[in-house]
XYZ file of C-alpha atoms in Angstrom:
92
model
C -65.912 100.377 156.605
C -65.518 103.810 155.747
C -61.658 102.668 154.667
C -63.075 99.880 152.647
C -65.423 102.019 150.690
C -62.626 104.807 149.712
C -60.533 102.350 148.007
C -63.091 100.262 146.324
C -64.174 100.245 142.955
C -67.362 98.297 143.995
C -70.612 100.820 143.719
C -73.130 100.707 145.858
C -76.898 101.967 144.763
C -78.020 105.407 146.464
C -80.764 103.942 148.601
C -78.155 102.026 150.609
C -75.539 105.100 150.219
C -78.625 107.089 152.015
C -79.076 104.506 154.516
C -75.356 104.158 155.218
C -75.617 108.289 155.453
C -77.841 107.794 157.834
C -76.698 105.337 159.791
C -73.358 107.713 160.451
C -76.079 110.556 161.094
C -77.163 108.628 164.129
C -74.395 107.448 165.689
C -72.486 111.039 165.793
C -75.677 112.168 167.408
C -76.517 109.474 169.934
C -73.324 108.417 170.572
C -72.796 112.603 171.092
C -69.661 112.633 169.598
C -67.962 115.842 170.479
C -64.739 115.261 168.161
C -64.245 112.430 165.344
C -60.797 111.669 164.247
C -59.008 113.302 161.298
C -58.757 109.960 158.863
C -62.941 109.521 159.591
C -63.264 112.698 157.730
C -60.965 111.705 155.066
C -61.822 108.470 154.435
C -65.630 109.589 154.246
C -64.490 112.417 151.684
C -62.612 110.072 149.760
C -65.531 107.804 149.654
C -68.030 110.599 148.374
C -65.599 111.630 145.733
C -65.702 108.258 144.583
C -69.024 107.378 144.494
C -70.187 110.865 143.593
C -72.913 111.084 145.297
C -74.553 114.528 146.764
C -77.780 113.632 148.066
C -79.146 115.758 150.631
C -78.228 113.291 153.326
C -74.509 113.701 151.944
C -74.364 116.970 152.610
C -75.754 116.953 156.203
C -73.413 114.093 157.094
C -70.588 116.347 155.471
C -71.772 119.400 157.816
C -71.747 117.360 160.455
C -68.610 115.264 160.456
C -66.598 118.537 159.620
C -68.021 120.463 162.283
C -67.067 117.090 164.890
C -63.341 116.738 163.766
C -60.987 116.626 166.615
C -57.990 117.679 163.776
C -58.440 120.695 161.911
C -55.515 120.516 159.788
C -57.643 117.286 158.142
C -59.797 120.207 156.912
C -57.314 121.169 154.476
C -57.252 117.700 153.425
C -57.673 117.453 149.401
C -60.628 114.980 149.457
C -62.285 117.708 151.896
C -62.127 120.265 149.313
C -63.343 118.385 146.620
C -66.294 117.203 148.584
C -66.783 120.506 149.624
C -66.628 121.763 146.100
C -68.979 119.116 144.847
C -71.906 119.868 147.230
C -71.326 123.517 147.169
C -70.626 123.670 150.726
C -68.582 126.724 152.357
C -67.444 127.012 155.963
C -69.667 128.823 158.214
């Protein structure tokens, strides 16, 4: 899904972008994921720079899938930094 949102020029509204936020919120944390996989983190950056969106569920979902991935070379992915640029997020 994630894929399919990256590389679409279809919009979605920002009541169903927070949904969808949370929605990946909840499955991280009951599913415990320890480590996600590089290309979740970049297709989910990728998606955010496209849509443009920086609600506060954004950035927690941000925090939280770049503190899970298994890869950190994705990290120093270009989508990562302009997400990370674009909610004014540093790494702690």
């Amino acid at each position: 899904m994630l894929w399919n949102f990256s590389y679409s020029d279809v919009l979605i509204n920002l009541e169903l972008w927070d949904k969808f936020m949370k929605e990946i919120h909840d499955l991280v944390i009951v599913n415990e994921s320890k480590e996600i996989e590089g290309c979740i983190l970049s297709y989910y950056c990728e998606t955010v720079v496209n849509l443009k969106y920086t609600s506060p569920n954004t950035i927690d979902v941000t925090r939280l899938l770049i503190s899970k991935c298994k890869e950190k070379a994705e990290i120093n992915n270009p989508a990562v930094d302009q997400v990370m640029t674009m909610l004014n997020l540093t790494m702690d």
